Amino acid sequence: MCLNQEQNASNETEHSNEKSKNIRQLIDYAKSNYHENPTEALAALLQALQLNSGSESTDIAMARLRDELGDDIADHIGSRHQRVERALKIIENLLQDESTILFEDGRQDLLRQTVEDGSSVVCSRCNDVVASSRWQQHQDYW
């Protein structure tokens, strides 16, 4: 196996481990917050489902939520989930951009991880990735 193949395999394993860690964190968040903030807990579970099983499973779960809880609650939960999905799509596009420093260094996984773990968000106005700690200032500017 050549060095590039070994590095790619290592990166895939790291990403898989990070993905599992993110899913676990989302589930833990949901468990500890469902009394105080049930809609955020459900949104976290949907995000975990998305990471684990993909969009089709998430769509099925949203349809079931709509049937069980009604349109208002499902729409509220769904809007948060849609923002996360949109952010991940923007991140995926950035990951394919060969002009970025992260791409040149083979570290694109860092970009995905920052959005998945919540340390960064994607601005829907300018499509930039912004550190969560600077989000308020960014919103004020844009």
PDB file of C-alpha atoms in Angstrom:
ATOM      1  CA  MET A   1       0.000   0.000   0.000  1.00  0.00           C
ATOM      2  CA  CYS A   2       1.469   3.366  -0.944  1.00  0.00           C
ATOM      3  CA  LEU A   3       1.806   6.280   1.448  1.00  0.00           C
ATOM      4  CA  ASN A   4      -1.166   8.190  -0.042  1.00  0.00           C
ATOM      5  CA  GLN A   5      -3.447   5.165   0.327  1.00  0.00           C
ATOM      6  CA  GLU A   6      -2.359   4.707   3.943  1.00  0.00           C
ATOM      7  CA  GLN A   7      -2.957   8.396   4.649  1.00  0.00           C
ATOM      8  CA  ASN A   8      -6.401   8.247   2.996  1.00  0.00           C
ATOM      9  CA  ALA A   9      -7.310   5.153   5.026  1.00  0.00           C
ATOM     10  CA  SER A  10      -6.124   6.873   8.184  1.00  0.00           C
ATOM     11  CA  ASN A  11      -8.153  10.006   7.350  1.00  0.00           C
ATOM     12  CA  GLU A  12     -11.255   7.882   6.683  1.00  0.00           C
ATOM     13  CA  THR A  13     -10.839   6.116  10.018  1.00  0.00           C
ATOM     14  CA  GLU A  14     -10.383   9.450  11.806  1.00  0.00           C
ATOM     15  CA  HIS A  15     -13.495  10.829  10.096  1.00  0.00           C
ATOM     16  CA  SER A  16     -15.497   7.723  11.027  1.00  0.00           C
ATOM     17  CA  ASN A  17     -14.346   7.983  14.652  1.00  0.00           C
ATOM     18  CA  GLU A  18     -15.161  11.693  14.713  1.00  0.00           C
ATOM     19  CA  LYS A  19     -18.565  11.019  13.160  1.00  0.00           C
ATOM     20  CA  SER A  20     -19.314   8.388  15.830  1.00  0.00           C
ATOM     21  CA  LYS A  21     -18.191  10.815  18.520  1.00  0.00           C
ATOM     22  CA  ASN A  22     -20.465  13.542  17.102  1.00  0.00           C
ATOM     23  CA  ILE A  23     -23.431  11.164  16.993  1.00  0.00           C
ATOM     24  CA  ARG A  24     -22.767  10.144  20.586  1.00  0.00           C
ATOM     25  CA  GLN A  25     -22.547  13.813  21.667  1.00  0.00           C
ATOM     26  CA  LEU A  26     -25.827  14.654  19.920  1.00  0.00           C
ATOM     27  CA  ILE A  27     -27.592  11.753  21.607  1.00  0.00           C
ATOM     28  CA  ASP A  28     -26.122  12.695  24.999  1.00  0.00           C
ATOM     29  CA  TYR A  29     -27.281  16.280  24.449  1.00  0.00           C
ATOM     30  CA  ALA A  30     -30.789  15.082  23.625  1.00  0.00           C
ATOM     31  CA  LYS A  31     -30.903  12.853  26.704  1.00  0.00           C
ATOM     32  CA  SER A  32     -29.801  15.605  29.049  1.00  0.00           C
ATOM     33  CA  ASN A  33     -31.946  18.396  27.570  1.00  0.00           C
ATOM     34  CA  TYR A  34     -35.257  16.843  26.610  1.00  0.00           C
ATOM     35  CA  HIS A  35     -37.046  18.184  29.698  1.00  0.00           C
ATOM     36  CA  GLU A  36     -35.797  21.770  29.410  1.00  0.00           C
ATOM     37  CA  ASN A  37     -35.700  22.073  25.630  1.00  0.00           C
ATOM     38  CA  PRO A  38     -37.565  19.248  23.890  1.00  0.00           C
ATOM     39  CA  THR A  39     -37.493  20.744  20.389  1.00  0.00           C
ATOM     40  CA  GLU A  40     -33.702  21.175  20.498  1.00  0.00           C
ATOM     41  CA  ALA A  41     -33.396  17.630  21.822  1.00  0.00           C
ATOM     42  CA  LEU A  42     -35.462  16.316  18.904  1.00  0.00           C
ATOM     43  CA  ALA A  43     -33.432  18.399  16.460  1.00  0.00           C
ATOM     44  CA  ALA A  44     -30.227  16.915  17.889  1.00  0.00           C
ATOM     45  CA  LEU A  45     -31.626  13.405  17.446  1.00  0.00           C
ATOM     46  CA  LEU A  46     -32.531  14.210  13.840  1.00  0.00           C
ATOM     47  CA  GLN A  47     -29.012  15.457  13.233  1.00  0.00           C
ATOM     48  CA  ALA A  48     -27.607  12.251  14.746  1.00  0.00           C
ATOM     49  CA  LEU A  49     -29.933  10.224  12.526  1.00  0.00           C
ATOM     50  CA  GLN A  50     -28.785  12.210   9.489  1.00  0.00           C
ATOM     51  CA  LEU A  51     -25.126  11.549  10.281  1.00  0.00           C
ATOM     52  CA  ASN A  52     -25.732   7.873  10.937  1.00  0.00           C
ATOM     53  CA  SER A  53     -28.324   6.878   8.342  1.00  0.00           C
ATOM     54  CA  GLY A  54     -28.662   9.650   5.782  1.00  0.00           C
ATOM     55  CA  SER A  55     -31.356  11.955   4.465  1.00  0.00           C
ATOM     56  CA  GLU A  56     -33.952   9.326   3.631  1.00  0.00           C
ATOM     57  CA  SER A  57     -34.123   8.116   7.239  1.00  0.00           C
ATOM     58  CA  THR A  58     -34.322  11.679   8.468  1.00  0.00           C
ATOM     59  CA  ASP A  59     -37.161  12.458   6.049  1.00  0.00           C
ATOM     60  CA  ILE A  60     -39.091   9.428   7.298  1.00  0.00           C
ATOM     61  CA  ALA A  61     -38.581  10.533  10.902  1.00  0.00           C
ATOM     62  CA  MET A  62     -39.741  14.068  10.082  1.00  0.00           C
ATOM     63  CA  ALA A  63     -42.896  12.702   8.450  1.00  0.00           C
ATOM     64  CA  ARG A  64     -43.591  10.660  11.553  1.00  0.00           C
ATOM     65  CA  LEU A  65     -43.005  13.688  13.798  1.00  0.00           C
ATOM     66  CA  ARG A  66     -45.412  15.669  11.652  1.00  0.00           C
ATOM     67  CA  ASP A  67     -48.049  12.930  12.027  1.00  0.00           C
ATOM     68  CA  GLU A  68     -47.517  12.572  15.769  1.00  0.00           C
ATOM     69  CA  LEU A  69     -46.895  16.170  16.869  1.00  0.00           C
ATOM     70  CA  GLY A  70     -48.494  18.319  14.184  1.00  0.00           C
ATOM     71  CA  ASP A  71     -47.231  20.768  11.621  1.00  0.00           C
ATOM     72  CA  ASP A  72     -46.182  23.626  13.917  1.00  0.00           C
ATOM     73  CA  ILE A  73     -43.782  21.582  16.019  1.00  0.00           C
ATOM     74  CA  ALA A  74     -42.468  19.609  13.057  1.00  0.00           C
ATOM     75  CA  ASP A  75     -41.850  22.848  11.130  1.00  0.00           C
ATOM     76  CA  HIS A  76     -39.984  24.339  14.089  1.00  0.00           C
ATOM     77  CA  ILE A  77     -37.783  21.257  14.439  1.00  0.00           C
ATOM     78  CA  GLY A  78     -37.396  20.915  10.684  1.00  0.00           C
ATOM     79  CA  SER A  79     -36.223  24.491  10.168  1.00  0.00           C
ATOM     80  CA  ARG A  80     -33.272  23.927  12.503  1.00  0.00           C
ATOM     81  CA  HIS A  81     -32.500  20.635  10.816  1.00  0.00           C
ATOM     82  CA  GLN A  82     -32.656  22.272   7.375  1.00  0.00           C
ATOM     83  CA  ARG A  83     -30.180  24.947   8.478  1.00  0.00           C
ATOM     84  CA  VAL A  84     -27.753  22.246   9.579  1.00  0.00           C
ATOM     85  CA  GLU A  85     -28.220  20.345   6.301  1.00  0.00           C
ATOM     86  CA  ARG A  86     -27.663  23.521   4.263  1.00  0.00           C
ATOM     87  CA  ALA A  87     -24.501  24.240   6.238  1.00  0.00           C
ATOM     88  CA  LEU A  88     -23.187  20.727   5.641  1.00  0.00           C
ATOM     89  CA  LYS A  89     -23.832  21.057   1.892  1.00  0.00           C
ATOM     90  CA  ILE A  90     -21.882  24.318   1.809  1.00  0.00           C
ATOM     91  CA  ILE A  91     -19.095  22.609   3.729  1.00  0.00           C
ATOM     92  CA  GLU A  92     -19.087  19.721   1.248  1.00  0.00           C
ATOM     93  CA  ASN A  93     -18.667  22.229  -1.599  1.00  0.00           C
ATOM     94  CA  LEU A  94     -15.796  23.894   0.250  1.00  0.00           C
ATOM     95  CA  LEU A  95     -14.188  20.511   0.836  1.00  0.00           C
ATOM     96  CA  GLN A  96     -13.985  19.971  -2.923  1.00  0.00           C
ATOM     97  CA  ASP A  97     -12.416  23.405  -3.516  1.00  0.00           C
ATOM     98  CA  GLU A  98      -8.812  22.686  -4.457  1.00  0.00           C
ATOM     99  CA  SER A  99      -7.801  26.331  -3.946  1.00  0.00           C
ATOM    100  CA  THR A 100      -8.167  26.189  -0.139  1.00  0.00           C
ATOM    101  CA  ILE A 101      -5.230  25.802   2.208  1.00  0.00           C
ATOM    102  CA  LEU A 102      -6.951  22.912   3.967  1.00  0.00           C
ATOM    103  CA  PHE A 103      -7.284  21.058   0.648  1.00  0.00           C
ATOM    104  CA  GLU A 104      -3.630  21.674  -0.212  1.00  0.00           C
ATOM    105  CA  ASP A 105      -2.602  20.298   3.198  1.00  0.00           C
ATOM    106  CA  GLY A 106      -5.014  17.339   2.992  1.00  0.00           C
ATOM    107  CA  ARG A 107      -6.863  18.530   6.103  1.00  0.00           C
ATOM    108  CA  GLN A 108     -10.368  19.140   4.708  1.00  0.00           C
ATOM    109  CA  ASP A 109     -11.810  17.007   7.505  1.00  0.00           C
ATOM    110  CA  LEU A 110     -11.182  19.875   9.936  1.00  0.00           C
ATOM    111  CA  LEU A 111     -13.745  22.022   8.150  1.00  0.00           C
ATOM    112  CA  ARG A 112     -16.458  19.369   8.367  1.00  0.00           C
ATOM    113  CA  GLN A 113     -15.668  18.671  12.011  1.00  0.00           C
ATOM    114  CA  THR A 114     -16.002  22.308  13.049  1.00  0.00           C
ATOM    115  CA  VAL A 115     -19.554  22.485  11.737  1.00  0.00           C
ATOM    116  CA  GLU A 116     -20.566  19.037  12.962  1.00  0.00           C
ATOM    117  CA  ASP A 117     -19.301  19.697  16.486  1.00  0.00           C
ATOM    118  CA  GLY A 118     -20.899  23.150  16.634  1.00  0.00           C
ATOM    119  CA  SER A 119     -17.706  25.162  17.018  1.00  0.00           C
ATOM    120  CA  SER A 120     -18.485  26.876  13.689  1.00  0.00           C
ATOM    121  CA  VAL A 121     -21.606  27.813  11.770  1.00  0.00           C
ATOM    122  CA  VAL A 122     -22.300  28.679   8.149  1.00  0.00           C
ATOM    123  CA  CYS A 123     -23.759  32.105   7.433  1.00  0.00           C
ATOM    124  CA  SER A 124     -26.743  31.806   5.112  1.00  0.00           C
ATOM    125  CA  ARG A 125     -26.214  35.356   3.859  1.00  0.00           C
ATOM    126  CA  CYS A 126     -22.592  35.114   2.723  1.00  0.00           C
ATOM    127  CA  ASN A 127     -21.928  31.324   2.900  1.00  0.00           C
ATOM    128  CA  ASP A 128     -18.832  31.853   5.046  1.00  0.00           C
ATOM    129  CA  VAL A 129     -17.873  29.498   7.849  1.00  0.00           C
ATOM    130  CA  VAL A 130     -17.804  31.495  11.082  1.00  0.00           C
ATOM    131  CA  ALA A 131     -16.591  30.480  14.538  1.00  0.00           C
ATOM    132  CA  SER A 132     -19.583  30.126  16.868  1.00  0.00           C
ATOM    133  CA  SER A 133     -17.914  32.468  19.328  1.00  0.00           C
ATOM    134  CA  ARG A 134     -17.905  35.220  16.643  1.00  0.00           C
ATOM    135  CA  TRP A 135     -21.378  34.532  15.265  1.00  0.00           C
ATOM    136  CA  GLN A 136     -23.071  37.505  16.924  1.00  0.00           C
ATOM    137  CA  GLN A 137     -20.484  39.950  15.585  1.00  0.00           C
ATOM    138  CA  HIS A 138     -20.783  38.396  12.143  1.00  0.00           C
ATOM    139  CA  GLN A 139     -24.574  38.778  12.183  1.00  0.00           C
ATOM    140  CA  ASP A 140     -24.223  42.408  13.222  1.00  0.00           C
ATOM    141  CA  TYR A 141     -21.888  43.054  10.296  1.00  0.00           C
ATOM    142  CA  TRP A 142     -23.951  41.244   7.665  1.00  0.00           C
TER     143      TRP A 142
END
